[in-house]
XYZ file of C-alpha atoms in Angstrom:
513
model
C 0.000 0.000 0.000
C 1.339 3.182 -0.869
C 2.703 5.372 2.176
C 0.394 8.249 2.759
C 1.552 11.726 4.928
C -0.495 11.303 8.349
C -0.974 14.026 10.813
C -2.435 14.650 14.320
C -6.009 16.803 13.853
C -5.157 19.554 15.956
C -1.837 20.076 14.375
C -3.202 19.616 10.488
C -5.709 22.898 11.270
C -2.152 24.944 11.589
C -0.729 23.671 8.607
C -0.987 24.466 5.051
C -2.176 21.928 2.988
C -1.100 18.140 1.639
C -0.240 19.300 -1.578
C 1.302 22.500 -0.287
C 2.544 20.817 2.525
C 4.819 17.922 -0.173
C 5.820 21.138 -2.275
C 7.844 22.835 0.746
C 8.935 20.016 2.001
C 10.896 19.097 -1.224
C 11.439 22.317 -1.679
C 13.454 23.150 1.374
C 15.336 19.979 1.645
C 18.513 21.626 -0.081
C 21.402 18.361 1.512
C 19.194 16.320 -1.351
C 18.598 15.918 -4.939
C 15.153 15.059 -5.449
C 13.869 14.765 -8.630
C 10.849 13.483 -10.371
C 11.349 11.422 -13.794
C 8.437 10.510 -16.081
C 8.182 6.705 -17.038
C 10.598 6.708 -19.777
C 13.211 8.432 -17.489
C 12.601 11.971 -18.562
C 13.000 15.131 -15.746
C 9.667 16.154 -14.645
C 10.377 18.269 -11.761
C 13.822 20.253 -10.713
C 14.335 20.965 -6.856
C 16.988 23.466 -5.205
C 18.921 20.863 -4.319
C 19.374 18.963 -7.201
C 20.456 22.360 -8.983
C 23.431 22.710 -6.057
C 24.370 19.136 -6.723
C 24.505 18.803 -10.126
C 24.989 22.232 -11.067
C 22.512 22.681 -14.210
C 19.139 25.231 -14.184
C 15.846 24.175 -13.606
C 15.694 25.102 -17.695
C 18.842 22.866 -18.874
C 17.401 19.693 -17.098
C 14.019 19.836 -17.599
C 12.693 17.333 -20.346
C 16.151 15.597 -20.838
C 16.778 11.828 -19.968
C 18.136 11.404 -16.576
C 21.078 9.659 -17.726
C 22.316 13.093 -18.086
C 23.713 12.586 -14.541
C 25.946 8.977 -15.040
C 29.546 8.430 -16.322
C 30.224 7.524 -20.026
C 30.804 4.026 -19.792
C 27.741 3.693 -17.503
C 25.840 5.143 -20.547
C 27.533 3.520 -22.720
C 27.230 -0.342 -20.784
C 23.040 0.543 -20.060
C 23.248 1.303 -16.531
C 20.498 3.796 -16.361
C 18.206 1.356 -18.343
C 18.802 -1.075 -16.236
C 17.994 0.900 -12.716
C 14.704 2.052 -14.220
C 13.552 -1.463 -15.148
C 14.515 -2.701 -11.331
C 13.092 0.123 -9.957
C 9.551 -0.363 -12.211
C 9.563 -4.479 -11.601
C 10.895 -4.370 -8.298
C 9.247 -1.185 -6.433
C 12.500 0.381 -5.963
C 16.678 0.274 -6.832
C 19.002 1.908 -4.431
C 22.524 2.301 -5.400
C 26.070 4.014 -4.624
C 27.774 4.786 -7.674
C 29.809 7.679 -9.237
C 27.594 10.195 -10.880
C 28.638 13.382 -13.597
C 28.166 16.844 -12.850
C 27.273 19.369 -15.115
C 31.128 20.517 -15.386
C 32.006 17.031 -15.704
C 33.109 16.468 -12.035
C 32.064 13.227 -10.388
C 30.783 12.965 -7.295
C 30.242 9.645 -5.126
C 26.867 9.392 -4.604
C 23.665 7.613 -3.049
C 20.536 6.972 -5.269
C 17.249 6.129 -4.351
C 15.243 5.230 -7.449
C 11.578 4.336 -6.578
C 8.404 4.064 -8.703
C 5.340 6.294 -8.087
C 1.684 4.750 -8.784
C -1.903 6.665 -8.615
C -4.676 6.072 -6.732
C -5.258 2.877 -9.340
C -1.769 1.377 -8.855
C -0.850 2.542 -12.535
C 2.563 3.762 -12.498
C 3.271 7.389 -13.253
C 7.097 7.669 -13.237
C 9.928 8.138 -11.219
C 11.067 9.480 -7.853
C 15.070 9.805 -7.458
C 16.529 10.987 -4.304
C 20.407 11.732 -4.492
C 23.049 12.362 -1.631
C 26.225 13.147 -2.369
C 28.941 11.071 -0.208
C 31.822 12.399 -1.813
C 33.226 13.692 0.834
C 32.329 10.887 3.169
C 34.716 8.591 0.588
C 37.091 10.899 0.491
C 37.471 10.849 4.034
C 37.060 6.988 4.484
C 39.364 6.874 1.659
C 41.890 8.666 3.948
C 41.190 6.252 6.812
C 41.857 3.152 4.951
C 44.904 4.578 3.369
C 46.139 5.193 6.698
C 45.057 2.371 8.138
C 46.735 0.100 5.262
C 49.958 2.297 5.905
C 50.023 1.275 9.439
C 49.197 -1.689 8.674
C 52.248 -2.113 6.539
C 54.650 -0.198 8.371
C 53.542 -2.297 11.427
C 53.982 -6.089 9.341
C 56.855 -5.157 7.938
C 58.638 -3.247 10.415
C 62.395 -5.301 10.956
C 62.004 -3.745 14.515
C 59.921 -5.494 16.855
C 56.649 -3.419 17.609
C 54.046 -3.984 20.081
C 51.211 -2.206 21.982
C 50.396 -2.818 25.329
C 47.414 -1.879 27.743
C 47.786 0.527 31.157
C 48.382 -2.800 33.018
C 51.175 -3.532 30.639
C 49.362 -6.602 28.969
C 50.280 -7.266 25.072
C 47.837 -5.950 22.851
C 49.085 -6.309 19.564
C 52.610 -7.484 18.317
C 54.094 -7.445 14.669
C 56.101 -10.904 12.934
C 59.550 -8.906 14.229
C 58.194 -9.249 17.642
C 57.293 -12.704 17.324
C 60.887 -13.451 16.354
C 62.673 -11.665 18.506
C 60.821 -13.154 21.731
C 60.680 -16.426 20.350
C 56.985 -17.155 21.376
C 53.372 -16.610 19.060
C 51.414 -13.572 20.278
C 48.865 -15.606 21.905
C 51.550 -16.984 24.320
C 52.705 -13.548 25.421
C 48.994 -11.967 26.081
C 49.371 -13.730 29.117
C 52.535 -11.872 30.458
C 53.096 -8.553 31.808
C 55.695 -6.255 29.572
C 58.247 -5.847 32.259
C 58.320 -10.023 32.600
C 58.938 -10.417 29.236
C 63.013 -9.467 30.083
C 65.747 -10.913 32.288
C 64.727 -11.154 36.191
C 67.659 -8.691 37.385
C 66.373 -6.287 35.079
C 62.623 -6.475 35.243
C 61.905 -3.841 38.127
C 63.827 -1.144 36.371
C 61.796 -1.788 32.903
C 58.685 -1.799 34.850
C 59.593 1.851 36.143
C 60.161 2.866 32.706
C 56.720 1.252 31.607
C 54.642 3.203 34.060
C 56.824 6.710 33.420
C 56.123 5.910 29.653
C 52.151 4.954 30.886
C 52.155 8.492 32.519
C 52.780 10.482 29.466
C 56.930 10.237 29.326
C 58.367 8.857 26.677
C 61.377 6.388 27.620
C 64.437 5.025 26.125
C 66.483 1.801 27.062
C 68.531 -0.608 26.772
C 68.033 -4.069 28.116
C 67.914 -8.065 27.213
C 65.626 -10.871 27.153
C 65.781 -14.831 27.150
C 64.149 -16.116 23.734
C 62.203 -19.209 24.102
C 65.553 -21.451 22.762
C 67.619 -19.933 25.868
C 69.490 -17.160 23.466
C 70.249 -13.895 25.266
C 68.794 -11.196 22.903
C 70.353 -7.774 23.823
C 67.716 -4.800 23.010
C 67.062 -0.697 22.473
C 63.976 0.184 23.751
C 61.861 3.275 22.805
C 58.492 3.666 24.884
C 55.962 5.920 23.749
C 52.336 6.434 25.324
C 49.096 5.646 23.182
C 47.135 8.933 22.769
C 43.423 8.783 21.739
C 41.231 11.816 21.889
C 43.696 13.189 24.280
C 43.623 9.700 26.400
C 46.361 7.900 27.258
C 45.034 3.969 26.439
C 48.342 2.506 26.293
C 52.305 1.971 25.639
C 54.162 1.484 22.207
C 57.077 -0.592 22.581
C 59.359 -0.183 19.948
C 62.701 -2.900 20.313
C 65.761 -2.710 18.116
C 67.857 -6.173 18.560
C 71.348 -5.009 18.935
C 73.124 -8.180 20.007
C 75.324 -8.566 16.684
C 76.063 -4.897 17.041
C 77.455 -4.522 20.902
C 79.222 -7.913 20.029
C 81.284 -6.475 16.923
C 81.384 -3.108 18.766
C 83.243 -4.752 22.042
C 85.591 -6.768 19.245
C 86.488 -3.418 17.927
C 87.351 -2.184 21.422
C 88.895 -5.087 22.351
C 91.347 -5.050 18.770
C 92.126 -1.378 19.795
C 92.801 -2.551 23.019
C 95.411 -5.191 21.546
C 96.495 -2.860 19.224
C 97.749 -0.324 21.494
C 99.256 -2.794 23.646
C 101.228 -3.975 20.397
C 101.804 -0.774 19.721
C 103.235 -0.031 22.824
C 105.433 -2.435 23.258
C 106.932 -1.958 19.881
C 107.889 1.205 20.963
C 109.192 -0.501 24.011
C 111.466 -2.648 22.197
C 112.391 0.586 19.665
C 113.098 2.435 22.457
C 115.073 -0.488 24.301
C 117.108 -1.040 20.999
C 118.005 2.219 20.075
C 119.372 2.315 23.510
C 121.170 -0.634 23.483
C 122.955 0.446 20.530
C 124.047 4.317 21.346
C 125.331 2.804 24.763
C 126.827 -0.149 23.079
C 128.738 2.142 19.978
C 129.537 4.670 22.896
C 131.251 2.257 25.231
C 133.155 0.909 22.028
C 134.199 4.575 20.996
C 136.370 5.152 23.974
C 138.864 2.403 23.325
C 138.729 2.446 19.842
C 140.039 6.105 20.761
C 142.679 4.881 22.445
C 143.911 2.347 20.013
C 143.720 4.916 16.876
C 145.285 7.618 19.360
C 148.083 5.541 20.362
C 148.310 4.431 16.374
C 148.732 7.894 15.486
C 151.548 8.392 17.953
C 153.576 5.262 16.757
C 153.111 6.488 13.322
C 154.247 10.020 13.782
C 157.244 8.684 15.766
C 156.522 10.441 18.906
C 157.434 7.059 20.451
C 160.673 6.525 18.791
C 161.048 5.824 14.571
C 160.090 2.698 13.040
C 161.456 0.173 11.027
C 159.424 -0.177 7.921
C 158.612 -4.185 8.832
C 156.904 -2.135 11.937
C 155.410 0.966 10.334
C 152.960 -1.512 8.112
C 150.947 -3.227 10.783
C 150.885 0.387 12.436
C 149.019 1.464 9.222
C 146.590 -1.063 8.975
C 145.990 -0.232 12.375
C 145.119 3.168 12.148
C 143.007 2.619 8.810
C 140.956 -0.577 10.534
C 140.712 1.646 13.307
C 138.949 5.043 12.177
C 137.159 2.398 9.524
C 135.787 1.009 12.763
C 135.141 4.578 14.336
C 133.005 5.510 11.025
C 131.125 2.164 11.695
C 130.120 3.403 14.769
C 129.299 6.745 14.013
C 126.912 5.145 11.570
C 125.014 3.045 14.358
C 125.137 5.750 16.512
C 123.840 8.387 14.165
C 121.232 5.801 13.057
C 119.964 5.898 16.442
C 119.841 9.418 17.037
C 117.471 9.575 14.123
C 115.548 6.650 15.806
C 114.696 7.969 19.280
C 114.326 11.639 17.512
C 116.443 13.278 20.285
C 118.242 15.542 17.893
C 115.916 18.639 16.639
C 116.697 20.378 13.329
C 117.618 23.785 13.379
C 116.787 25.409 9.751
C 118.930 28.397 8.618
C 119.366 29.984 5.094
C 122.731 27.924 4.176
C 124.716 28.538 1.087
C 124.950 24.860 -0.058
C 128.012 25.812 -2.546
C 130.244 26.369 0.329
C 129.181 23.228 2.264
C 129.640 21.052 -1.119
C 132.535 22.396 -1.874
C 134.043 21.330 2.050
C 133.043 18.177 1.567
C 134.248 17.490 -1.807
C 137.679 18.714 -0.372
C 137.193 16.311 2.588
C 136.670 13.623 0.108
C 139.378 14.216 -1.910
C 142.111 12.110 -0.619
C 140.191 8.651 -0.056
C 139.162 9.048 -3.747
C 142.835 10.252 -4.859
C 143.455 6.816 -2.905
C 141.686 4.923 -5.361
C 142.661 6.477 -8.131
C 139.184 8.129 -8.293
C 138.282 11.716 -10.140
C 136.541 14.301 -8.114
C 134.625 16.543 -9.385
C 132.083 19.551 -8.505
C 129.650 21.538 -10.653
C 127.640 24.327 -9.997
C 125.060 25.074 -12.089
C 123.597 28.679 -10.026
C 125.501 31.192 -8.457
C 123.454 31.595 -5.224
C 121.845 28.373 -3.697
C 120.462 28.665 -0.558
C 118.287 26.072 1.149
C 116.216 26.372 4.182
C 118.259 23.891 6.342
C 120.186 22.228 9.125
C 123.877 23.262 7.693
C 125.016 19.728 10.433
C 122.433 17.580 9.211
C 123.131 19.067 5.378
C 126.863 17.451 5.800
C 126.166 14.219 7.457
C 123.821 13.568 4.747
C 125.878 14.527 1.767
C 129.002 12.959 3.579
C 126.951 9.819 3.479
C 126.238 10.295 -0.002
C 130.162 10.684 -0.899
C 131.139 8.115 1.199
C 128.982 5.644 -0.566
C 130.139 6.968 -3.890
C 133.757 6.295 -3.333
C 133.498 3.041 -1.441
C 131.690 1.458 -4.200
C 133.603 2.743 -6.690
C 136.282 1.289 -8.498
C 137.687 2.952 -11.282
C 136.329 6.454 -12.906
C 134.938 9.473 -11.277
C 132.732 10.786 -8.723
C 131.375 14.202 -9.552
C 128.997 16.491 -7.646
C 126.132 19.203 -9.385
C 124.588 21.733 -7.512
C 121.443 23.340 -9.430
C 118.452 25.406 -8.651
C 114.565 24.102 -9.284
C 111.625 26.589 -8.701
C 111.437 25.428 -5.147
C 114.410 23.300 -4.690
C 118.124 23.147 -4.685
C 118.907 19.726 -5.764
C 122.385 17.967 -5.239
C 123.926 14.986 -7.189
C 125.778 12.555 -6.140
C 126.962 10.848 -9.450
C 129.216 7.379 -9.363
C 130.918 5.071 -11.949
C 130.844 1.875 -9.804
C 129.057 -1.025 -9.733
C 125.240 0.418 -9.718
C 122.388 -1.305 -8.040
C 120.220 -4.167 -9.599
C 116.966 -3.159 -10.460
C 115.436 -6.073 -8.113
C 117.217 -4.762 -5.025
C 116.186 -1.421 -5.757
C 113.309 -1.075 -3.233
C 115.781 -2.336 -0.203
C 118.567 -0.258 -1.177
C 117.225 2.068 1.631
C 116.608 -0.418 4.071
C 118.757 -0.603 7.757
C 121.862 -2.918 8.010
C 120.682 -4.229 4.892
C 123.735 -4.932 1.910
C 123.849 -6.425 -1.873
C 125.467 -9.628 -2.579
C 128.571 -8.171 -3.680
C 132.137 -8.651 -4.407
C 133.211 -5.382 -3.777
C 130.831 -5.002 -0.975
C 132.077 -7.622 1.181
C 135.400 -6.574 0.552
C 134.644 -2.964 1.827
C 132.259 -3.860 4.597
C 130.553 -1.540 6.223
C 127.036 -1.143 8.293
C 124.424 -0.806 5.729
C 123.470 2.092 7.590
C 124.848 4.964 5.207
C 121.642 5.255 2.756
C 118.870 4.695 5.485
C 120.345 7.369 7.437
C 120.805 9.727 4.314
C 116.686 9.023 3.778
C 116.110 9.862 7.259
C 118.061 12.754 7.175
C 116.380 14.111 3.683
C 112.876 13.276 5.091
C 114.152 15.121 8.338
C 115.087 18.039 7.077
C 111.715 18.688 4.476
C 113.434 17.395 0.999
C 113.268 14.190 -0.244
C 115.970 11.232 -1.747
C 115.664 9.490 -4.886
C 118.299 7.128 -7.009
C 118.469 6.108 -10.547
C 120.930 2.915 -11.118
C 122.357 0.899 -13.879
C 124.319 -2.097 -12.936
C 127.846 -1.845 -13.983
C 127.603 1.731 -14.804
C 127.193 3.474 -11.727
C 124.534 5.555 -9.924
C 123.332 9.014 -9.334
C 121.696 9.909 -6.020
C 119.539 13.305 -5.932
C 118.810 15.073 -2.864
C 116.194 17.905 -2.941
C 116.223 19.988 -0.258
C 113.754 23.406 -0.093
C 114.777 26.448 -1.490
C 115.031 29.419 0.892
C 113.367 32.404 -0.988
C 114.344 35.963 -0.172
């Protein structure tokens, strides 16, 4: 039976009439579209509302098929047909659907679609009621877009996360929880959060628990016993639940950090050992550089002696000798200072070791030094039958350094030079660079094979040599002439062919001014 509008007698004397009564009411419900169709779909009627809805004039609707109001492909795939024919066969079709504004903007919508029949049950068209939802979507689109966020964030999480009630029982826990603990969920609902960790710990986290239950956020560190026994060390973060300004609850947030304090106290303890070596590398340094300045020291005093006394014979402040007697004086005196340079070398050597000798830079002319040198060289290469020479390629080359240092290393330089060689020359060059003066030390003896090349600068170390046995010697001379270079700011650097000889360049800086 078709509803009818009833109304209590005393009331219906105040109000206007039925008809009247239908016409504001449709008129002044604005929130709705309502609009009357004829039976072939057609717009009979146009309310306020359906013009702020769909956005056309009482004029532009008017007479035109109502599927004015759905999508294309709705058109297009007979939706509107098919709502009409439910809605004639079936009393009524209700639906939520996108519909098509005038400007072509959808809007999410519910429709009410229900037949109208006169007095004889004949039916007379169409009544459509419209609300739009749009915004409702939009905002329950929101909510399940944050919910599915959380949702992920909370799955997939490598942390372990879990939510808690005021009482501290488990709420809600993600798979990283699940593995970290060792137990399902279900098994820890029955536990309070603090009990979940080891006993000598579980007071303090329960503090923390209730501070974070009061509104205080809390950060920790702790461990727990996983169901298989395995001590899990963790980083806690504690954060309160907030809902409508309530506190309902505690986030637990735990970060297993068991790998990470294990490699960090390896590190520590690999420092640790490394120091220690360290340490006691400079020990032993320390203990041999000693051991060989008191050693060389103690043997200077009667090698003193023996040379002194040498001399003396020699010179015949003793009385003359016989010539059978003057040669093992000779070889005594040479074997002697040969001895004293030996030790000079170790002792120099470590000097540079323990660093107890500072440099003092001055402007030095290094013509002058060279050119003492060379002369000090002179008559253990005349010895050998050697050529000494010296070139200078600037007038005025002064270098920024230690004028001692300066002659112990280019004494070490010529000393090399003449002990190793044979037969030829030994020349010196002196030359300017933009922000160098560079000497060379230039040799014709027996060079330096290129595989020994990288140890030629190496401590007590020596080539398998003829002449080098036969000479002797410490091995000390180049390492100490590197250590001196590197000392005093320059640098060292040798170019050898075996047989031929070498040339040894020392760069030392350039004083400007």
């Amino acid at each position: 039976m078709p509803h009818r509008l009833r109304s209590h007698p005393a009331a219906s004397a105040a109000l206007p009439g039925r008809d009247e009564l239908y016409r504001l009411l449709v008129e002044n419900v604005t929130d709705y579209a309502i609009i009357l169709l004829s039976p072939d779909g057609r717009v009979v009627t146009w309310t306020e509302g359906a013009e702020r809805m769909f956005g056309y004039q009482e004029a532009e609707a008017l007479g035109r098929t109502f599927d004015l109001f759905f999508p294309p492909e709705d058109v297009q795939g007979g939706t509107p047909e098919r709502d009409l024919a439910q809605a004639a066969r079936e009393g009524r079709c209700e639906t939520v659907a996108w519909r098509v504004r005038k400007d072509a903007s959808r809007l999410w919508a519910s429709v009410v679609l229900t037949a109208i029949h006169d007095a004889s049950g004949r039916m007379i068209g169409f009544g459509q009621i419209t609300r739009d939802l749009t915004e409702r979507k939009e905002v329950a689109e929101r909510y399940e877009e944050s919910r599915q966020r959380y949702r992920s964030l909370f799955e997939n999480n490598p942390d372990a996360v879990c939510s808690f009630d005021l009482d501290g029982t488990l709420r809600t826990a993600n798979p990283a929880a699940e593995s970290l603990t060792g137990h399902h969920a279900d098994d820890l609902r029955s536990r309070a959060f603090w009990t979940l960790f080891v006993p000598g710990d579980r007071e303090r986290m329960r503090a923390l628990f209730q501070a974070a239950a009061a509104g205080q956020p809390q950060t920790a560190q702790s461990a727990l016993l996983q169901g298989a026994g395995r001590r899990v060390e963790l980083r806690l973060t504690l954060v309160p639940i907030l809902v409508g300004g309530d506190i309902i609850g505690v986030y637990c947030i735990a970060e297993d950090v068991t790998e990470r304090l294990r490699a960090e106290a390896e590190r520590e303890s690999l420092l640790l050992r490394e120091r220690i070596a360290r340490a006691e590398a400079e020990a032993a340094n320390a203990a041999k550089t000693d051991f060989l300045a008191v050693v060389s020291h103690e043997l200077k005093t009667p090698l003193h002696a023996i040379t002194g006394f040498a001399d003396l014979l020699h010179d015949g402040e003793l009385g003359p000798l016989t010539d059978p007697q003057r040669r093992p004086v000779d070889r005594i005196r040479t074997n002697g200072r040969q001895l004293l340079r030996m030790i000079e070398d170790v002792l120099g050597y470590a000097r540079l070791d323990s660093g107890e000798d500072g440099v003092r830079l001055e402007r030095v002319p290094l013509e002058r030094v060279l050119a003492e040198l060379v002369d000090e060289a002179r008559k253990g290469a005349a010895a050998k039958g050697l050529a000494l020479s010296m070139e200078v390629h600037d007038e005025i080359c002064l270098a920024e350094t230690d004028p001692g240092r300066v002659r112990e290393l280019i004494r070490a330089l010529l000393s090399n030079a003449v002990k190793f060689t044979e037969a030829g020359e030994v020349r010196v060059t002196l030359r300017r660079e933009p922000a160098w003066v560079a000497v060379e030390v230039q040799d014709t003896g027996i060079g330096i094979e290129p595989e020994q090349m990288p140890r030629v600068w190496d401590p007590f170390w020596q080539a398998e040599h003829p002449l080098i046995r036969k000479v002797g010697g410490t091995g000390l001379g180049l390492s100490i002439a590197r250590r001196l270079s590197s000392l005093l700011g320059g640098d060292i650097a040798v170019v050898s062919t075996p047989g031929q000889g070498s040339t040894f360049t020392v760069r030392l800086p350039l004083a400007h001014g």
